[in-house]
Amino acid sequence: MVAINEARVKERYGRLPSSQEQALSYLKALKVIVGADGEIPEAELKALRKGMQRLGLPDAVTREVDGFDFRSGKLEDLLPGFKKGGLRARMLLRDAIEVSRADGTYAAAEKAAVAKAAALLGVEPATVKSIEALVELEHAAKHLRKALFPKQEK
């Protein structure tokens, strides 16, 4: 079992999850949103797994998320423990948008699922638009950085 990377989790989310169930709820909700267009392409699965790996989540959590059927999950059942409009709610939306874009497309169904999650989480539509713009800006900056400063072959 891999130990959770507490420093990385606190840096990204402001705090540690209070339980493994809370972390699972977050990740399952993320998978439901990302799969709202009826599928989760390999690029999106890879982004989700990379995020879980970066956070150092235990293997048991990763396996459970991998095995979770996003088609059977309901956001209403997965989100009740979130503080309305809180940091964790906004971070879930950000993570969902980032992972949804991993295949190069932020599908209309994914965008609608983000809006539904935002409504359930008490996050204003204007804030969702700002989060979407932030994710787009970060994506553009990453590509610009790669273009300006390509990695040198050894």
Coordinates of N, CA and C in Angstrom, one line a residue:
M1 N 0.8 -1.2 0.0 CA 0.0 0.0 0.0 C 0.9 1.2 0.0
V2 N 0.6 2.2 -0.9 CA 1.3 3.4 -1.0 C 0.8 4.4 0.1
A3 N 1.7 5.2 0.7 CA 1.3 6.2 1.7 C 0.8 7.4 0.9
I4 N -0.2 8.0 1.4 CA -0.7 9.3 0.8 C 0.3 10.4 0.9
N5 N 0.5 11.1 -0.1 CA 1.4 12.2 -0.1 C 0.7 13.4 0.6
E6 N 0.8 13.5 1.9 CA 0.0 14.5 2.7 C 0.4 15.9 2.3
A7 N 1.6 16.2 2.0 CA 2.0 17.6 1.6 C 1.4 18.0 0.3
R8 N 1.4 17.1 -0.6 CA 0.8 17.4 -1.9 C -0.7 17.5 -1.9
V9 N -1.3 16.7 -1.1 CA -2.8 16.8 -0.9 C -3.2 18.1 -0.2
K10 N -2.5 18.4 0.8 CA -2.7 19.7 1.5 C -2.5 20.9 0.6
E11 N -1.4 20.8 -0.2 CA -1.1 21.9 -1.1 C -2.2 22.2 -2.1
R12 N -2.7 21.1 -2.6 CA -3.7 21.2 -3.7 C -5.1 21.4 -3.1
Y13 N -5.5 20.8 -2.0 CA -6.9 20.8 -1.6 C -7.0 21.6 -0.2
G14 N -6.0 22.0 0.3 CA -6.1 22.8 1.6 C -6.2 22.0 2.8
R15 N -6.5 20.7 2.7 CA -6.6 19.8 3.9 C -6.6 18.4 3.4
L16 N -6.4 17.5 4.3 CA -6.6 16.0 4.0 C -8.0 15.6 4.1
P17 N -8.4 14.6 3.4 CA -9.8 14.1 3.5 C -9.9 13.5 4.9
S18 N -11.1 13.6 5.5 CA -11.3 13.2 6.8 C -11.4 11.7 6.9
S19 N -11.6 11.0 5.8 CA -11.7 9.5 5.8 C -11.4 9.0 4.4
Q20 N -11.2 7.7 4.3 CA -11.0 7.1 3.0 C -12.3 7.2 2.2
E21 N -13.4 7.1 2.9 CA -14.7 7.2 2.2 C -14.9 8.5 1.6
Q22 N -14.5 9.6 2.3 CA -14.6 10.9 1.7 C -13.8 11.1 0.5
A23 N -12.6 10.5 0.5 CA -11.7 10.6 -0.7 C -12.4 9.8 -1.8
L24 N -12.9 8.6 -1.5 CA -13.6 7.8 -2.5 C -14.8 8.5 -3.1
S25 N -15.6 9.2 -2.3 CA -16.7 9.9 -2.8 C -16.3 11.0 -3.8
Y26 N -15.3 11.7 -3.4 CA -14.7 12.8 -4.3 C -14.3 12.2 -5.7
L27 N -13.6 11.1 -5.6 CA -13.1 10.5 -6.9 C -14.2 9.8 -7.7
K28 N -15.1 9.2 -7.0 CA -16.3 8.6 -7.7 C -17.1 9.7 -8.4
A29 N -17.3 10.8 -7.7 CA -18.1 12.0 -8.3 C -17.3 12.5 -9.5
L30 N -16.0 12.6 -9.3 CA -15.2 13.0 -10.4 C -15.4 12.1 -11.7
K31 N -15.4 10.8 -11.4 CA -15.5 9.9 -12.5 C -16.9 10.0 -13.1
V32 N -18.0 10.2 -12.3 CA -19.3 10.4 -12.9 C -19.4 11.6 -13.8
I33 N -18.8 12.7 -13.4 CA -18.8 13.9 -14.2 C -18.0 13.7 -15.5
V34 N -16.8 13.1 -15.4 CA -16.0 12.9 -16.6 C -16.6 11.9 -17.5
G35 N -17.4 11.0 -17.0 CA -18.1 10.0 -17.9 C -19.5 10.4 -18.3
A36 N -19.8 11.7 -18.1 CA -21.2 12.1 -18.4 C -21.5 12.0 -19.9
D37 N -20.5 12.0 -20.8 CA -20.7 11.9 -22.2 C -20.8 10.5 -22.6
G38 N -20.9 9.6 -21.7 CA -21.2 8.1 -22.0 C -19.9 7.3 -22.1
E39 N -18.8 7.9 -22.0 CA -17.5 7.1 -22.0 C -16.4 7.9 -21.3
I40 N -15.4 7.1 -20.9 CA -14.2 7.8 -20.4 C -13.1 7.3 -21.2
P41 N -12.7 8.1 -22.2 CA -11.6 7.7 -23.1 C -10.3 7.5 -22.3
E42 N -9.4 6.7 -22.9 CA -8.1 6.3 -22.3 C -7.4 7.5 -21.8
A43 N -7.4 8.6 -22.6 CA -6.6 9.8 -22.1 C -7.2 10.4 -20.8
E44 N -8.5 10.4 -20.7 CA -9.1 10.8 -19.4 C -8.8 9.9 -18.3
L45 N -8.9 8.6 -18.5 CA -8.5 7.6 -17.5 C -7.1 7.8 -17.0
K46 N -6.2 8.0 -18.0 CA -4.8 8.2 -17.7 C -4.6 9.4 -16.9
A47 N -5.3 10.5 -17.2 CA -5.2 11.7 -16.4 C -5.7 11.5 -15.0
L48 N -6.8 10.8 -14.8 CA -7.4 10.5 -13.5 C -6.4 9.7 -12.7
R49 N -5.9 8.6 -13.3 CA -4.9 7.8 -12.6 C -3.6 8.5 -12.2
K50 N -3.2 9.4 -13.1 CA -2.0 10.2 -12.9 C -2.2 11.1 -11.7
G51 N -3.4 11.7 -11.6 CA -3.7 12.5 -10.5 C -3.7 11.7 -9.2
M52 N -4.3 10.5 -9.2 CA -4.3 9.7 -8.0 C -2.9 9.3 -7.6
Q53 N -2.1 9.0 -8.6 CA -0.7 8.6 -8.3 C 0.1 9.7 -7.7
R54 N -0.1 10.9 -8.2 CA 0.6 12.1 -7.7 C 0.3 12.4 -6.3
L55 N -1.0 12.1 -5.9 CA -1.4 12.3 -4.5 C -1.0 11.2 -3.6
G56 N -0.5 10.1 -4.2 CA 0.0 9.0 -3.4 C -1.1 8.3 -2.7
L57 N -2.3 8.1 -3.4 CA -3.4 7.5 -2.8 C -3.1 6.0 -2.7
P58 N -3.7 5.4 -1.6 CA -3.4 3.9 -1.4 C -3.9 3.1 -2.6
D59 N -3.3 2.0 -2.8 CA -3.7 1.1 -4.0 C -5.2 0.7 -3.9
A60 N -5.6 0.5 -2.7 CA -7.0 0.0 -2.5 C -8.0 1.1 -3.0
V61 N -7.7 2.4 -2.8 CA -8.5 3.5 -3.3 C -8.5 3.5 -4.8
T62 N -7.3 3.4 -5.4 CA -7.1 3.5 -6.8 C -7.9 2.3 -7.5
R63 N -7.8 1.1 -6.9 CA -8.5 0.0 -7.5 C -10.0 0.2 -7.4
E64 N -10.5 0.7 -6.3 CA -11.9 0.9 -6.1 C -12.4 1.9 -7.1
V65 N -11.7 3.0 -7.3 CA -12.1 4.0 -8.3 C -12.0 3.4 -9.7
D66 N -11.0 2.7 -10.0 CA -10.9 2.1 -11.3 C -12.1 1.1 -11.6
G67 N -12.5 0.4 -10.6 CA -13.6 -0.5 -10.7 C -15.0 0.1 -10.6
F68 N -15.1 1.3 -10.2 CA -16.4 2.0 -10.1 C -17.0 2.3 -11.4
D69 N -18.3 1.8 -11.6 CA -19.0 2.0 -12.8 C -19.7 3.4 -12.8
F70 N -19.1 4.4 -13.5 CA -19.6 5.7 -13.5 C -21.0 5.9 -13.9
R71 N -21.5 4.9 -14.7 CA -22.9 5.0 -15.2 C -23.9 4.7 -14.1
S72 N -23.4 4.0 -13.0 CA -24.4 3.7 -11.9 C -24.3 4.7 -10.8
G73 N -23.4 5.6 -10.8 CA -23.2 6.6 -9.8 C -24.1 7.8 -10.0
K74 N -24.6 8.4 -8.9 CA -25.4 9.6 -8.9 C -24.7 10.7 -8.1
L75 N -24.6 11.8 -8.7 CA -23.9 12.9 -8.0 C -24.6 13.2 -6.7
E76 N -25.9 13.2 -6.7 CA -26.7 13.5 -5.5 C -26.3 12.6 -4.3
D77 N -25.9 11.3 -4.6 CA -25.5 10.4 -3.5 C -24.0 10.6 -3.1
L78 N -23.2 11.1 -4.0 CA -21.8 11.2 -3.8 C -21.3 12.5 -3.2
L79 N -22.2 13.5 -3.2 CA -21.7 14.9 -2.9 C -22.3 15.5 -1.5
P80 N -23.1 14.7 -0.8 CA -23.7 15.4 0.4 C -22.7 15.9 1.5
G81 N -21.5 15.3 1.5 CA -20.6 15.7 2.6 C -19.8 17.0 2.3
F82 N -20.0 17.6 1.2 CA -19.3 18.8 0.8 C -19.9 20.1 1.4
K83 N -19.0 21.0 1.8 CA -19.5 22.3 2.3 C -19.9 23.1 1.0
K84 N -21.1 23.6 1.1 CA -21.7 24.4 0.0 C -20.7 25.6 -0.4
G85 N -20.3 25.6 -1.7 CA -19.4 26.6 -2.2 C -18.0 26.6 -1.6
G86 N -17.6 25.6 -0.9 CA -16.3 25.5 -0.3 C -15.2 25.2 -1.2
L87 N -14.0 25.2 -0.7 CA -12.8 25.0 -1.5 C -12.8 23.6 -2.1
R88 N -13.2 22.6 -1.4 CA -13.2 21.2 -1.9 C -14.2 21.1 -3.1
A89 N -15.4 21.8 -2.9 CA -16.4 21.8 -4.0 C -15.8 22.4 -5.3
R90 N -15.1 23.6 -5.1 CA -14.5 24.2 -6.3 C -13.4 23.4 -6.9
M91 N -12.6 22.7 -6.0 CA -11.5 21.9 -6.5 C -12.1 20.7 -7.3
L92 N -13.2 20.1 -6.8 CA -13.8 19.0 -7.6 C -14.1 19.5 -9.0
L93 N -14.7 20.6 -9.1 CA -15.1 21.1 -10.4 C -13.9 21.4 -11.3
R94 N -12.8 21.9 -10.7 CA -11.6 22.1 -11.4 C -11.0 20.8 -11.9
D95 N -10.9 19.8 -11.0 CA -10.4 18.5 -11.4 C -11.2 17.9 -12.5
A96 N -12.6 18.0 -12.4 CA -13.4 17.4 -13.4 C -13.2 18.1 -14.7
I97 N -13.1 19.4 -14.8 CA -12.8 20.1 -16.0 C -11.5 19.7 -16.6
E98 N -10.4 19.6 -15.7 CA -9.1 19.2 -16.2 C -9.1 17.8 -16.8
V99 N -9.7 16.9 -16.1 CA -9.7 15.5 -16.5 C -10.6 15.4 -17.8
S100 N -11.7 16.1 -17.8 CA -12.6 16.0 -19.0 C -11.9 16.5 -20.3
R101 N -11.0 17.4 -20.1 CA -10.3 18.0 -21.3 C -9.1 17.2 -21.7
A102 N -8.7 16.1 -21.0 CA -7.5 15.3 -21.2 C -7.6 14.7 -22.6
D103 N -8.7 14.4 -23.1 CA -8.8 13.8 -24.5 C -8.9 14.9 -25.6
G104 N -8.7 16.2 -25.2 CA -8.8 17.2 -26.2 C -10.1 17.9 -26.4
T105 N -11.1 17.3 -25.7 CA -12.5 17.8 -25.8 C -13.2 17.9 -24.5
Y106 N -13.8 19.1 -24.2 CA -14.6 19.3 -23.0 C -16.0 19.2 -23.6
A107 N -16.6 18.0 -23.6 CA -17.8 17.7 -24.2 C -19.0 18.4 -23.5
A108 N -20.0 18.7 -24.3 CA -21.2 19.4 -23.8 C -21.8 18.6 -22.6
A109 N -21.9 17.3 -22.7 CA -22.4 16.5 -21.6 C -21.5 16.6 -20.3
E110 N -20.2 16.7 -20.5 CA -19.3 16.9 -19.4 C -19.5 18.3 -18.8
K111 N -19.7 19.2 -19.6 CA -19.9 20.6 -19.1 C -21.3 20.7 -18.4
A112 N -22.3 20.0 -18.9 CA -23.6 20.0 -18.2 C -23.4 19.3 -16.8
A113 N -22.6 18.2 -16.8 CA -22.4 17.5 -15.5 C -21.7 18.4 -14.5
V114 N -20.7 19.2 -15.0 CA -20.0 20.1 -14.1 C -21.0 21.1 -13.6
A115 N -21.9 21.6 -14.4 CA -22.9 22.6 -14.0 C -23.9 22.0 -13.0
K116 N -24.3 20.7 -13.2 CA -25.2 20.0 -12.2 C -24.4 19.9 -10.9
A117 N -23.2 19.4 -10.9 CA -22.4 19.3 -9.7 C -22.3 20.6 -9.0
A118 N -22.0 21.7 -9.8 CA -21.9 23.0 -9.2 C -23.2 23.4 -8.5
A119 N -24.3 23.2 -9.1 CA -25.6 23.5 -8.5 C -25.8 22.7 -7.2
L120 N -25.4 21.4 -7.2 CA -25.6 20.6 -6.0 C -24.6 21.1 -4.9
L121 N -23.4 21.6 -5.3 CA -22.4 22.0 -4.4 C -22.5 23.5 -3.9
G122 N -23.5 24.2 -4.5 CA -23.6 25.6 -4.1 C -22.6 26.5 -4.7
V123 N -22.0 26.2 -5.9 CA -21.0 27.0 -6.5 C -21.8 27.8 -7.6
E124 N -21.6 29.1 -7.6 CA -22.3 30.0 -8.5 C -21.8 29.7 -10.0
P125 N -22.7 29.8 -11.0 CA -22.4 29.7 -12.4 C -21.2 30.6 -12.8
A126 N -21.1 31.8 -12.3 CA -20.0 32.7 -12.6 C -18.7 32.1 -12.1
T127 N -18.7 31.5 -11.0 CA -17.5 30.9 -10.5 C -17.1 29.7 -11.3
V128 N -18.1 28.9 -11.8 CA -17.8 27.8 -12.7 C -17.1 28.3 -14.0
K129 N -17.6 29.4 -14.6 CA -17.0 30.0 -15.8 C -15.6 30.4 -15.5
S130 N -15.4 31.0 -14.3 CA -14.0 31.4 -13.9 C -13.1 30.2 -13.8
I131 N -13.6 29.1 -13.2 CA -12.8 27.9 -13.1 C -12.5 27.3 -14.5
E132 N -13.5 27.3 -15.4 CA -13.2 26.9 -16.8 C -12.2 27.7 -17.4
A133 N -12.2 29.0 -17.3 CA -11.3 29.9 -17.9 C -9.9 29.7 -17.3
L134 N -9.8 29.4 -16.0 CA -8.5 29.2 -15.4 C -7.9 27.9 -15.9
V135 N -8.7 26.8 -16.1 CA -8.2 25.6 -16.6 C -7.7 25.8 -18.0
E136 N -8.4 26.5 -18.8 CA -8.0 26.8 -20.2 C -6.7 27.6 -20.2
L137 N -6.6 28.6 -19.4 CA -5.4 29.4 -19.3 C -4.2 28.6 -18.9
E138 N -4.4 27.7 -17.9 CA -3.3 26.9 -17.5 C -2.8 25.9 -18.6
H139 N -3.8 25.4 -19.3 CA -3.5 24.5 -20.4 C -2.7 25.3 -21.5
A140 N -3.1 26.5 -21.8 CA -2.4 27.3 -22.8 C -1.0 27.6 -22.4
A141 N -0.9 28.0 -21.1 CA 0.4 28.4 -20.6 C 1.4 27.2 -20.6
K142 N 0.9 26.0 -20.3 CA 1.7 24.8 -20.4 C 2.2 24.5 -21.8
H143 N 1.3 24.7 -22.8 CA 1.8 24.5 -24.2 C 2.7 25.6 -24.6
L144 N 2.5 26.8 -24.2 CA 3.4 27.9 -24.5 C 4.8 27.7 -23.9
R145 N 4.8 27.2 -22.7 CA 6.1 27.0 -22.0 C 6.9 25.9 -22.8
K146 N 6.1 24.8 -23.2 CA 6.8 23.7 -23.9 C 7.3 24.2 -25.3
A147 N 6.6 25.1 -25.9 CA 7.1 25.6 -27.2 C 8.3 26.6 -27.0
L148 N 8.3 27.4 -26.0 CA 9.4 28.3 -25.8 C 10.6 27.6 -25.2
F149 N 10.4 26.6 -24.4 CA 11.5 26.0 -23.7 C 11.5 24.5 -23.8
P150 N 11.7 24.0 -25.0 CA 11.6 22.6 -25.3 C 12.7 21.8 -24.5
K151 N 12.4 20.7 -24.0 CA 13.4 19.8 -23.3 C 14.5 19.4 -24.3
Q152 N 15.7 19.6 -23.8 CA 16.8 19.2 -24.6 C 17.1 17.7 -24.5
E153 N 17.4 17.1 -25.6 CA 17.7 15.7 -25.7 C 19.2 15.6 -25.1
K154 N 19.4 14.5 -24.4 CA 20.7 14.3 -23.8 C 21.6 13.5 -24.7

